[in-house]
Coordinates of C-alpha atoms (C1' of nucleotides) in Angstrom, one line a residue:
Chain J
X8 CA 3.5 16.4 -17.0
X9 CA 2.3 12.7 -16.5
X10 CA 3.2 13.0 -12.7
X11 CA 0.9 16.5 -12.5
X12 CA -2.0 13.6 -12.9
X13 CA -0.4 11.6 -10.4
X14 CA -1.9 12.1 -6.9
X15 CA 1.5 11.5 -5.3
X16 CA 1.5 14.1 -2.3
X17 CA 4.2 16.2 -2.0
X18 CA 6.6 14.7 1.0
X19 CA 9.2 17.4 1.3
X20 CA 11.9 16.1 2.4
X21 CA 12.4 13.3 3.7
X22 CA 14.9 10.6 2.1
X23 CA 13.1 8.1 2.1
X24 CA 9.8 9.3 0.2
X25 CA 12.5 9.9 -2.3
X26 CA 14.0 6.5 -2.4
X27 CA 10.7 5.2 -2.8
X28 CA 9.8 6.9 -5.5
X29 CA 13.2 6.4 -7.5
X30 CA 12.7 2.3 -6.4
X31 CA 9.4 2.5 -7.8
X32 CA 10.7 3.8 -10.9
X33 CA 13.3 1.2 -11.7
X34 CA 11.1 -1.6 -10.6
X35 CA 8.7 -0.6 -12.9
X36 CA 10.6 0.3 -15.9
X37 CA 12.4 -3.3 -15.4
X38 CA 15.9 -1.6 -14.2
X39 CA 14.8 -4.0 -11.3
X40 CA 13.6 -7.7 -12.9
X41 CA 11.3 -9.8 -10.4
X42 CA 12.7 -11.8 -8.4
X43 CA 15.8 -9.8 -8.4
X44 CA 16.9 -9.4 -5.0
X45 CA 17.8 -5.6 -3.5
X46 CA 20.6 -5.4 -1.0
X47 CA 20.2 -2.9 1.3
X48 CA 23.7 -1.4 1.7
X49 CA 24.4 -1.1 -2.0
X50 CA 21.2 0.3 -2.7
X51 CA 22.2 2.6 0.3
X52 CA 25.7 3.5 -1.3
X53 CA 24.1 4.3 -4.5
X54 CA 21.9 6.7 -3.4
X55 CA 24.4 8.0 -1.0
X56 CA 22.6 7.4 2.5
X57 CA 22.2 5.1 5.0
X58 CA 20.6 1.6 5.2
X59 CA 17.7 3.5 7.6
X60 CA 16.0 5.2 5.4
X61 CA 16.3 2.9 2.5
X62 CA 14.7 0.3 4.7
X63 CA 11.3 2.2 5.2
X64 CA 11.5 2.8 1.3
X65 CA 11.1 -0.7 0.8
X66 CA 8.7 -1.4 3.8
X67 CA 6.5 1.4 2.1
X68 CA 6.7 -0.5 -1.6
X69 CA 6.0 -3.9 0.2
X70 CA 2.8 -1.9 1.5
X71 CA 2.2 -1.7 -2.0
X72 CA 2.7 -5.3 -3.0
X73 CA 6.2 -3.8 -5.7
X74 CA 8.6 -6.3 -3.3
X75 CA 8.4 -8.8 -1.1
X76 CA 9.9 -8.9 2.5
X77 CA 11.4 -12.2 3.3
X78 CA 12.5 -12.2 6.7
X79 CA 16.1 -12.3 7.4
X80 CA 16.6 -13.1 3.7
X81 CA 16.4 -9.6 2.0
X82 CA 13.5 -7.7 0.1
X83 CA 13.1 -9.2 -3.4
X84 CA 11.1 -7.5 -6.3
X85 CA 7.8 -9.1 -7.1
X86 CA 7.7 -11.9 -9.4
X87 CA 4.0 -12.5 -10.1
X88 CA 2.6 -15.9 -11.4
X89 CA 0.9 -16.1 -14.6
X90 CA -2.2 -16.9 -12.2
X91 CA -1.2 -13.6 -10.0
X92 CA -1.2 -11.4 -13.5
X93 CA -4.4 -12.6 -14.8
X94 CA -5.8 -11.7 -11.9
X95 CA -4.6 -8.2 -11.6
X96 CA -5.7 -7.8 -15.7
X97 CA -9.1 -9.4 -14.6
X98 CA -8.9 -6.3 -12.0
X99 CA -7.9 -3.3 -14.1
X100 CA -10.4 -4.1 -16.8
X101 CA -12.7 -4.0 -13.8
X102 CA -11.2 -0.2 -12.9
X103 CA -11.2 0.8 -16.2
X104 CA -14.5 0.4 -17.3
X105 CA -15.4 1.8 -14.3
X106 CA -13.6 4.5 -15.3
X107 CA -15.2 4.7 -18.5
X108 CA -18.7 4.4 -17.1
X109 CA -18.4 7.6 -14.8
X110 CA -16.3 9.5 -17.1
X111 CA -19.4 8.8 -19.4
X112 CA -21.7 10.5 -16.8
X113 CA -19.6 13.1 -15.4
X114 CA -17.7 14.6 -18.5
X115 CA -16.8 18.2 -18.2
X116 CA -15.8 20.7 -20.8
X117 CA -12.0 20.5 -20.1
X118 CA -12.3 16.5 -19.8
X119 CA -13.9 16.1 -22.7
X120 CA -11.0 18.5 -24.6
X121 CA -7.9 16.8 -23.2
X122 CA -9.6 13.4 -24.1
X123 CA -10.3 14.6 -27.5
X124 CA -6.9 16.1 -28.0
X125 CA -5.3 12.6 -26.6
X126 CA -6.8 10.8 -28.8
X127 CA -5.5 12.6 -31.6
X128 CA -2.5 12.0 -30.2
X129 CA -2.9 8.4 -30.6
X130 CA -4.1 8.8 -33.9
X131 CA -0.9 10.5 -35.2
X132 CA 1.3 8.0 -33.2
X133 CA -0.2 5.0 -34.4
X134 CA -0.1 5.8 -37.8
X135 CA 3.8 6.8 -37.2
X136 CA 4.0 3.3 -36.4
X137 CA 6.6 3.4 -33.9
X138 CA 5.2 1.0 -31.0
X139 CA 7.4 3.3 -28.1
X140 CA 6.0 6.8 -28.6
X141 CA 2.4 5.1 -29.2
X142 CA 2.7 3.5 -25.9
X143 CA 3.4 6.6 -24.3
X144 CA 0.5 7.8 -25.8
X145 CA -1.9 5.2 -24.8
X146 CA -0.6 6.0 -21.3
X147 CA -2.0 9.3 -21.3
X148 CA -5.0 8.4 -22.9
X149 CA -5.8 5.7 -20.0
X150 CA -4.8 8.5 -17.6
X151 CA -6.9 11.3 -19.1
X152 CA -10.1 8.3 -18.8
X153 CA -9.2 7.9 -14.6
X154 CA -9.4 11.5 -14.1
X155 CA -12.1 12.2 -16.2
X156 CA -14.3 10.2 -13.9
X157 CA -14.0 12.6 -11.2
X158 CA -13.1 10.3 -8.4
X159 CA -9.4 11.0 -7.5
X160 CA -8.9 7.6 -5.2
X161 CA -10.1 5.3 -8.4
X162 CA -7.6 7.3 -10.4
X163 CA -4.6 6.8 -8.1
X164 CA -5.9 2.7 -7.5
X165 CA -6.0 2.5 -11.6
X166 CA -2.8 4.3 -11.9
X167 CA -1.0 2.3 -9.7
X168 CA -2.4 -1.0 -10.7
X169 CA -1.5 0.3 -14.4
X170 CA 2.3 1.2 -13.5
X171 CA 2.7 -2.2 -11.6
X172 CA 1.0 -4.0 -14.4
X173 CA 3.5 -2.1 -17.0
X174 CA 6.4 -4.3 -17.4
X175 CA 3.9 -7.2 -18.7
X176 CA 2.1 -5.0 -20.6
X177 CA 5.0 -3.7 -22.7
X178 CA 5.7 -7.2 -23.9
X179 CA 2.6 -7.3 -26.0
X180 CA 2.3 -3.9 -27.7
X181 CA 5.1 -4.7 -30.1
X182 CA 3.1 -6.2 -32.9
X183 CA 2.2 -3.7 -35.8
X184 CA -1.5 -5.1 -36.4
X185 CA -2.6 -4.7 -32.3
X186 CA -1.4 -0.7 -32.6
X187 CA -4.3 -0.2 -35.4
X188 CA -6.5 -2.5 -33.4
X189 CA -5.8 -0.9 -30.4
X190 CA -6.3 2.8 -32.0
X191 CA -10.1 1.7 -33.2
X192 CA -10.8 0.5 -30.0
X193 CA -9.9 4.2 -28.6
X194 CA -12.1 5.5 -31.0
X195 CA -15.1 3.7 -29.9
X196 CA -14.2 5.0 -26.2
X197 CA -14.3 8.3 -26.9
X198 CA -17.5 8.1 -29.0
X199 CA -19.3 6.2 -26.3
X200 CA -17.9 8.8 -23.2
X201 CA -18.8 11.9 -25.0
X202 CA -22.6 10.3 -26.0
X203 CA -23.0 9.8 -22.1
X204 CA -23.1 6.3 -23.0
X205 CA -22.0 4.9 -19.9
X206 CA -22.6 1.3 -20.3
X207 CA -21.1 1.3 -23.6
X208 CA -18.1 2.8 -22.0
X209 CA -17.1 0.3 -19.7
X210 CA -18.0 -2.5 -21.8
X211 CA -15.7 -0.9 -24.7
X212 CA -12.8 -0.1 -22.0
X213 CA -13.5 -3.5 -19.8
X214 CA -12.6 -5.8 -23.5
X215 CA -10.2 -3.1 -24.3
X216 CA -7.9 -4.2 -21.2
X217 CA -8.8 -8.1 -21.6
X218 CA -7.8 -8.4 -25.1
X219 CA -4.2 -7.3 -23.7
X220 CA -4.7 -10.1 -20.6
X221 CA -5.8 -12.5 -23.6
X222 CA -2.4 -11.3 -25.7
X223 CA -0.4 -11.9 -22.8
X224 CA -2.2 -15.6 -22.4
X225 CA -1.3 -16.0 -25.8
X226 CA 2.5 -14.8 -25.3
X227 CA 2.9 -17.0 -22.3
X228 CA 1.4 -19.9 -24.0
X229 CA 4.0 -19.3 -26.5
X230 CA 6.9 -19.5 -24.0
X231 CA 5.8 -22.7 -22.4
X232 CA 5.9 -24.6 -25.4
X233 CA 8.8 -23.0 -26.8
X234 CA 11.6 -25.0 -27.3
X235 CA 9.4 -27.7 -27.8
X236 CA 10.1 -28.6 -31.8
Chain G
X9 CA -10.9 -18.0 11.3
X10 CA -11.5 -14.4 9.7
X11 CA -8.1 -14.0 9.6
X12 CA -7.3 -17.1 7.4
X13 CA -9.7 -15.3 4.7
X14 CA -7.0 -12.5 4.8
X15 CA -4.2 -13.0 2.2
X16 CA -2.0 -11.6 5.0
X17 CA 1.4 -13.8 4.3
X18 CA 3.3 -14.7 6.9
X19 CA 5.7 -12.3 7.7
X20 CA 7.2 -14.5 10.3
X21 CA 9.9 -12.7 12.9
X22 CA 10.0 -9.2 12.6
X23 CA 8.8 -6.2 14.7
X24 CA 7.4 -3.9 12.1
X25 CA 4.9 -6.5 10.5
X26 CA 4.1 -7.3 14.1
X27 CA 3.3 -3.8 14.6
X28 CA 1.7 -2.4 11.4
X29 CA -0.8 -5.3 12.3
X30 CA -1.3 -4.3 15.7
X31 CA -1.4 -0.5 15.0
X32 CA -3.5 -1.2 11.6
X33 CA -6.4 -3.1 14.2
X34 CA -6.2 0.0 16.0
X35 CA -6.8 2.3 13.9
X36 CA -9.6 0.2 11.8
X37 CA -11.5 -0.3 15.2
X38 CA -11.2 2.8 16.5
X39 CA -8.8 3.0 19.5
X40 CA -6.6 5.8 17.4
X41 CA -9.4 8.4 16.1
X42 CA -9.2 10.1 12.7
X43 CA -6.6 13.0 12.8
X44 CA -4.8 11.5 15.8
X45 CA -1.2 12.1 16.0
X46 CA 0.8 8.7 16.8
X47 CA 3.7 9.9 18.7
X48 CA 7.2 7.6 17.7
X49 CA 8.7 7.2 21.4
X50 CA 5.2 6.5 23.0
X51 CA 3.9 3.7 20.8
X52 CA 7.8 2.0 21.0
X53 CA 7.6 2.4 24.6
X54 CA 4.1 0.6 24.3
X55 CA 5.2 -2.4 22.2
X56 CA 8.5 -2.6 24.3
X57 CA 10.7 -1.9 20.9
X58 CA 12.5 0.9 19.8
X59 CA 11.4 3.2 16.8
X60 CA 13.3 2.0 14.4
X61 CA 10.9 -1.2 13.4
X62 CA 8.2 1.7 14.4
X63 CA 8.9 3.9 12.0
X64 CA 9.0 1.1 9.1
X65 CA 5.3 0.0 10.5
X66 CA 4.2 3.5 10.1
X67 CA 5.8 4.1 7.0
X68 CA 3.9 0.7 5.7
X69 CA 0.8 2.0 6.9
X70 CA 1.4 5.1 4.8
X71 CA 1.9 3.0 1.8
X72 CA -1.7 1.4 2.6
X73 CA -3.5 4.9 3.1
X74 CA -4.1 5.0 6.8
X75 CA -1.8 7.0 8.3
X76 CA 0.2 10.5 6.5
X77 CA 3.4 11.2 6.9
X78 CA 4.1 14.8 7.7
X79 CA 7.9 15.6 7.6
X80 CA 9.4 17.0 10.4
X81 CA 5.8 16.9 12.0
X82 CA 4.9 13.1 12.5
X83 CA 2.7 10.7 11.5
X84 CA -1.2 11.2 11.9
X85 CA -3.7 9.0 11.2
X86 CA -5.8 9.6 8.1
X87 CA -8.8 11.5 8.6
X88 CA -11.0 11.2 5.7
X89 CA -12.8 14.7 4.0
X90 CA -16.8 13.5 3.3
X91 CA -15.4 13.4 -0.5
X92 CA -12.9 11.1 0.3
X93 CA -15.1 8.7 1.7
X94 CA -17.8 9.0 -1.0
X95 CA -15.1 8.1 -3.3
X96 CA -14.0 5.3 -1.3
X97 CA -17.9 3.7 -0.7
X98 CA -18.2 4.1 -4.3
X99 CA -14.8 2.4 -5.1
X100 CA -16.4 0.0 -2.6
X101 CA -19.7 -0.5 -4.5
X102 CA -18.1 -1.7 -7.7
X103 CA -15.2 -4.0 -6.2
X104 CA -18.2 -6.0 -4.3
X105 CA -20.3 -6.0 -7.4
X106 CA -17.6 -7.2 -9.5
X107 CA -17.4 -9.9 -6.6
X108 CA -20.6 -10.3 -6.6
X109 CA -20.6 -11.3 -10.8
X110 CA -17.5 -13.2 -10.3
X111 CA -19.0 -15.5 -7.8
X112 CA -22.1 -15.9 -10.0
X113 CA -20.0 -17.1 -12.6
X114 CA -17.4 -19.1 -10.8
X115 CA -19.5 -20.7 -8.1
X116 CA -17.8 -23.6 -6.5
X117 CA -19.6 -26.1 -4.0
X118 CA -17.6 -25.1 -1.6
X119 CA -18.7 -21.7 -1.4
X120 CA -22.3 -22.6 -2.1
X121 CA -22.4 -24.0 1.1
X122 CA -20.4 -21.0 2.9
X123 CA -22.5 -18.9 1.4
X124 CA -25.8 -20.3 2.1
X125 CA -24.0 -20.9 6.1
X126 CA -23.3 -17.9 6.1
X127 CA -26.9 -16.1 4.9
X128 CA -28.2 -18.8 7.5
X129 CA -26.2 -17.2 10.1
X130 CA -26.9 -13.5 9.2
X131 CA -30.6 -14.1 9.4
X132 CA -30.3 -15.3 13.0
X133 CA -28.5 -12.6 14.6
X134 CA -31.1 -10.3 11.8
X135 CA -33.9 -12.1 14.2
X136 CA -32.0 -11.3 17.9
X137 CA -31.7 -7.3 16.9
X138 CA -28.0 -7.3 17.9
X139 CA -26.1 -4.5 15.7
X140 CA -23.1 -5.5 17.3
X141 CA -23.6 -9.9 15.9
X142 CA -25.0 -8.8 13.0
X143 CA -22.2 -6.4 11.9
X144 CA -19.9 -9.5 12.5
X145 CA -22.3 -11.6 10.6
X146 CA -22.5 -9.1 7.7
X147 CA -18.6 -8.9 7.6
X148 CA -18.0 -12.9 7.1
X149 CA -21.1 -12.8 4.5
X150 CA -19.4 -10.2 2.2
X151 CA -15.8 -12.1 3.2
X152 CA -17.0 -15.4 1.7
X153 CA -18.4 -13.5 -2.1
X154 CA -14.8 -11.8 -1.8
X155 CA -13.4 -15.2 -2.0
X156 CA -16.0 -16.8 -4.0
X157 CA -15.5 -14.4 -7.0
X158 CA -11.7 -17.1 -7.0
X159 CA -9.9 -13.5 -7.5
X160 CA -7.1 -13.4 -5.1
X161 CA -6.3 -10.1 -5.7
X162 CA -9.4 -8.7 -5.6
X163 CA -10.4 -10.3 -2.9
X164 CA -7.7 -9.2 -1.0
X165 CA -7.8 -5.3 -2.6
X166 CA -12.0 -5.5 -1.6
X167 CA -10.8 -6.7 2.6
X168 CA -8.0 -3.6 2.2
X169 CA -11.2 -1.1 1.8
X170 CA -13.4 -2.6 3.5
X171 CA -11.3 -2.3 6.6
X172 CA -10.6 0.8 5.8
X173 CA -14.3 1.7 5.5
X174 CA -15.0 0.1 8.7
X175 CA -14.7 3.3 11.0
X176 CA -17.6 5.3 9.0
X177 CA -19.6 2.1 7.9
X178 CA -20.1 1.3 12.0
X179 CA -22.1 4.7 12.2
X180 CA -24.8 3.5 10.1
X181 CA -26.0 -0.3 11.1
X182 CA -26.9 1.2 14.2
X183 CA -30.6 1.6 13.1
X184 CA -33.0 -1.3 13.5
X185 CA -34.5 -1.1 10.6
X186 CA -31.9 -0.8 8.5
X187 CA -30.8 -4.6 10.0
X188 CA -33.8 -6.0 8.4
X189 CA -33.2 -4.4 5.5
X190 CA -29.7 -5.3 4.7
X191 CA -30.5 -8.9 5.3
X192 CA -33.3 -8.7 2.9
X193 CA -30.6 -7.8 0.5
X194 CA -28.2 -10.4 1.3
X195 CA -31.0 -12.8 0.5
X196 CA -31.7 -11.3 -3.0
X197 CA -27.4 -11.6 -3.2
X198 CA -27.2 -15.0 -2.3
X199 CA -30.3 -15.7 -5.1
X200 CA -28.4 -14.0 -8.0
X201 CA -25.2 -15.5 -6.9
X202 CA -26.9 -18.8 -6.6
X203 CA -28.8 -18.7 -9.7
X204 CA -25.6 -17.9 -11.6
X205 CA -27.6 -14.2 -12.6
X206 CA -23.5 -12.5 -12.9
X207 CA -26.0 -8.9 -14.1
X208 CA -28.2 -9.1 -11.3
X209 CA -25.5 -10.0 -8.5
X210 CA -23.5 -7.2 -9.4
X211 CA -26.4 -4.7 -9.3
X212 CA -27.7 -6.2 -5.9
X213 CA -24.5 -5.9 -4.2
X214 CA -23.3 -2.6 -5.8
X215 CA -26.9 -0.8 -4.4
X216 CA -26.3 -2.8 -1.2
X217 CA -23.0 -1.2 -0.4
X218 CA -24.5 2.2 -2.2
X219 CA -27.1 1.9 0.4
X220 CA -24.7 2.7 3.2
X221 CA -23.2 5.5 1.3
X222 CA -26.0 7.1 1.0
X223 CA -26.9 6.7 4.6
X224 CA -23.8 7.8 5.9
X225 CA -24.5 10.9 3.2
X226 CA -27.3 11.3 6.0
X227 CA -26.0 11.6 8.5
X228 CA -23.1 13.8 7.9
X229 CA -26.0 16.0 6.7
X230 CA -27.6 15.6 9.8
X231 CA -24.4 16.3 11.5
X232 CA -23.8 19.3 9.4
X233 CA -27.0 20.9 10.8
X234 CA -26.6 19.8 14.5
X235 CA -26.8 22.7 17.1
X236 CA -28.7 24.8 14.7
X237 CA -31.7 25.5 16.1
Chain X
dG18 C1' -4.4 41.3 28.5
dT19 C1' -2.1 40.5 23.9
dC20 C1' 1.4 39.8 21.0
dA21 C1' 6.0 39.1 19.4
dA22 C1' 10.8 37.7 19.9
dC23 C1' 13.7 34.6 22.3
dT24 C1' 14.8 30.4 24.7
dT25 C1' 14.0 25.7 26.1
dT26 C1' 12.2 21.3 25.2
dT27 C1' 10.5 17.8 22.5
dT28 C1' 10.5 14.9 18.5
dC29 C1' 11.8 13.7 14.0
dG30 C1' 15.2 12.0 10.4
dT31 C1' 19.3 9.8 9.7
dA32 C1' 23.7 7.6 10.7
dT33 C1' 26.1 4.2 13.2
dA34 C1' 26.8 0.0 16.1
dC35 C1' 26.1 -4.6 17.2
dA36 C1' 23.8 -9.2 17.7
dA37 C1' 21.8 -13.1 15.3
dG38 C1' 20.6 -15.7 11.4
dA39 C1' 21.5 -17.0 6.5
dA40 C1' 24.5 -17.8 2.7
dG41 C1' 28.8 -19.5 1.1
dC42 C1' 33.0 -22.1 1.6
dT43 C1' 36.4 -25.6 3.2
dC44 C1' 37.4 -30.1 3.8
dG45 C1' 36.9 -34.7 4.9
dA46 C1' 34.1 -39.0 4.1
dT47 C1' 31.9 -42.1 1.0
Chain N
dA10 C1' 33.1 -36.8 -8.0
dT11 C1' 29.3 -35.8 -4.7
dC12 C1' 27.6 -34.8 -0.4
dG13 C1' 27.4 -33.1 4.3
dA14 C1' 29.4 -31.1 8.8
dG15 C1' 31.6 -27.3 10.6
dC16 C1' 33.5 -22.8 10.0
dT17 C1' 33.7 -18.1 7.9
dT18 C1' 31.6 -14.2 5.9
dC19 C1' 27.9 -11.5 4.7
dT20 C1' 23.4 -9.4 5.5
dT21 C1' 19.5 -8.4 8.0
dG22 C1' 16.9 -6.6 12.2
dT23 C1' 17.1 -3.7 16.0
dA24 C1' 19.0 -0.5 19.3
dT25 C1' 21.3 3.7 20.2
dA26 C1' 23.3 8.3 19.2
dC27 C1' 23.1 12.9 17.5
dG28 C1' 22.0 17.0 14.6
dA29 C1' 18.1 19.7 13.2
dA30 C1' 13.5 21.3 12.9
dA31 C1' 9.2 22.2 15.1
dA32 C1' 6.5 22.9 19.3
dA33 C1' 6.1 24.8 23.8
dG34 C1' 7.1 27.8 27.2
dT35 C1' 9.0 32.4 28.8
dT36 C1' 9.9 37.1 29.0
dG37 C1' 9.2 41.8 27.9
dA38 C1' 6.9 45.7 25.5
dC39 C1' 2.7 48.0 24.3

DNA sequence: GTCAACTTTTTCGTATACAAGAAGCTCGAT
DNA sequence: ATCGAGCTTCTTGTATACGAAAAAGTTGAC
């Protein structure tokens, strides 16, 4: 159901749009760590074909910045610098709120229900408490928000940047208090799309993303100076 | 020198970043139209390789939007529906507005002194009524905010679209008046920017980009209704 | 002349082969 | 014991080979 809102065109069959997709897939859900390096002929073996078509799998997620190509050394996930991941939050706060601000202007009836129904979803989740399934929540909240603003190419940029931003992401989530904080913040996102409120949109999504990028300036502060005492 | 803007890393020896350049210029400036189909054994025979580090470039340049990928059929360059593009212009007009509020904010001498080079610049080949100088102008102007706004990523994303924009965006300048025009915008741009006004450089440079949507809005219109009478 | 079924030709997708560079290892010198 | 030169092994980058699907061309019926 999540990938019916992905605008991933059908490739029929060739191996390596398959490859590609099942890379993507462990890169982003950490089965793949950055800087972990890929070598071709296992990868090849495990998926049961040759190096060929496992090689334009990776040239196509180099395209798209998931691994990095080092000449006659091997392709390598991406290890972003705290620098490079600040950036990309600064970025999809950007997208979001963009997001937001055309959703606001552009709602239609069965936008405005699947956004209404998400956020129920959220409601229930967060009040389960379980960090996991509220995560998987908030995903499709966020994805709801990029189609709802009617432009399909801002909703497959945002959803990418979102699934490459995902394994940083996850780290912050786990505290109890951010759920409920989060949740509220939803709240206010909704009221301000469905009001038409389109400035109050993406100002309410744009802080909505940078208080994850401040969390995660927070967490790696924590790391550098662990060890310290 | 406009490459060194470019976050392009060096790829160093290999065929298929050699080519995905090459056959990426091509297709930005022109040479392959919209729709085209690039034929495997033709363009290898062309670059004196074989298709094997011809079919990675293409399948890179799949990853980055400009070609499709047809199974069993081969590989076309994208040709854009008039949706598609709005989309795109309007993805456009946000990225260089959020440039344009970066730079505001983040202005560095440095760039100052690009910037005001490169407004310096624009306004002489404004004054010679070249389309052709001032395009080139106009691209190193909006090159510099990119970098100003000291957001790697999005400087790099806003070059990405704006290449990819180039093909359409070259219909419009054409018109004389529309020269003056723009540079009378840059000027109110560089103002904002300079005055540290993060609001007001964001709105000029969003409408400036919006601008050429809506002109190119024109003249498909106008395109639509050729032959009619 | 048009259309459909069949044949031929072209071109794609993948596997395999091989050359060249990088990583790892042995072994001797300090 | 540590370091570096030379050798070995492994891996990448590219070319080539081949089966299969699509496109193009041909033939015949109506």
């Amino acid at each position: 159901m999540l990938t019916s809102l992905a605008a991933d065109r059908d490739t029929g069959t060739r191996h390596a749009d398959r490859l590609r997709q099942a890379l993507e897939a462990d890169i982003v859900t950490g089965v793949f760590k950055p800087g972990e390096r890929l070598d071709e002929q296992r990868l090849a073996d495990r998926f049961g074909v040759s190096r060929t078509p496992l090689r334009e799998a990776l040239a196509q997620l180099a395209a798209n910045g998931l691994v990095t190509l080092q000449p006659r050394r091997g392709a390598f996930v991406v290890s972003l610098t705290f620098q490079e991941i600040v950036e990309r939050f600064e970025m999809m706060a950007a997208l979001e709120g963009m997001c937001g601000a055309l959703a606001a202007r552009r709602l239609v009836a069965s936008d405005r229900e699947a956004l209404l129904n998400s956020l129920e979803a959220c409601r229930r989740e967060a009040a389960d408490g379980d960090s996991d399934s509220y995560y998987q929540a908030n995903e499709v909240f966020h994805q709801i928000i990029y189609r709802a603003a009617r432009n399909a190419f801002l909703a497959e940029q945002s959803r990418q940047l979102q699934a490459r931003l995902q394994p940083y992401r996850r780290l912050q989530l786990r505290a109890g208090r951010r759920i409920a904080a989060s949740f509220a913040e939803h709240e206010r996102i909704v009221a301000a799309i469905l009001a038409g409120d389109a400035e109050g949109a993406e100002r309410e999504l744009r802080d909505h993303v940078l208080i994850q990028g401040d969390r995660l300036r927070d967490f790696f502060a924590s790391l550098a100076h662990a060890g310290e005492d």
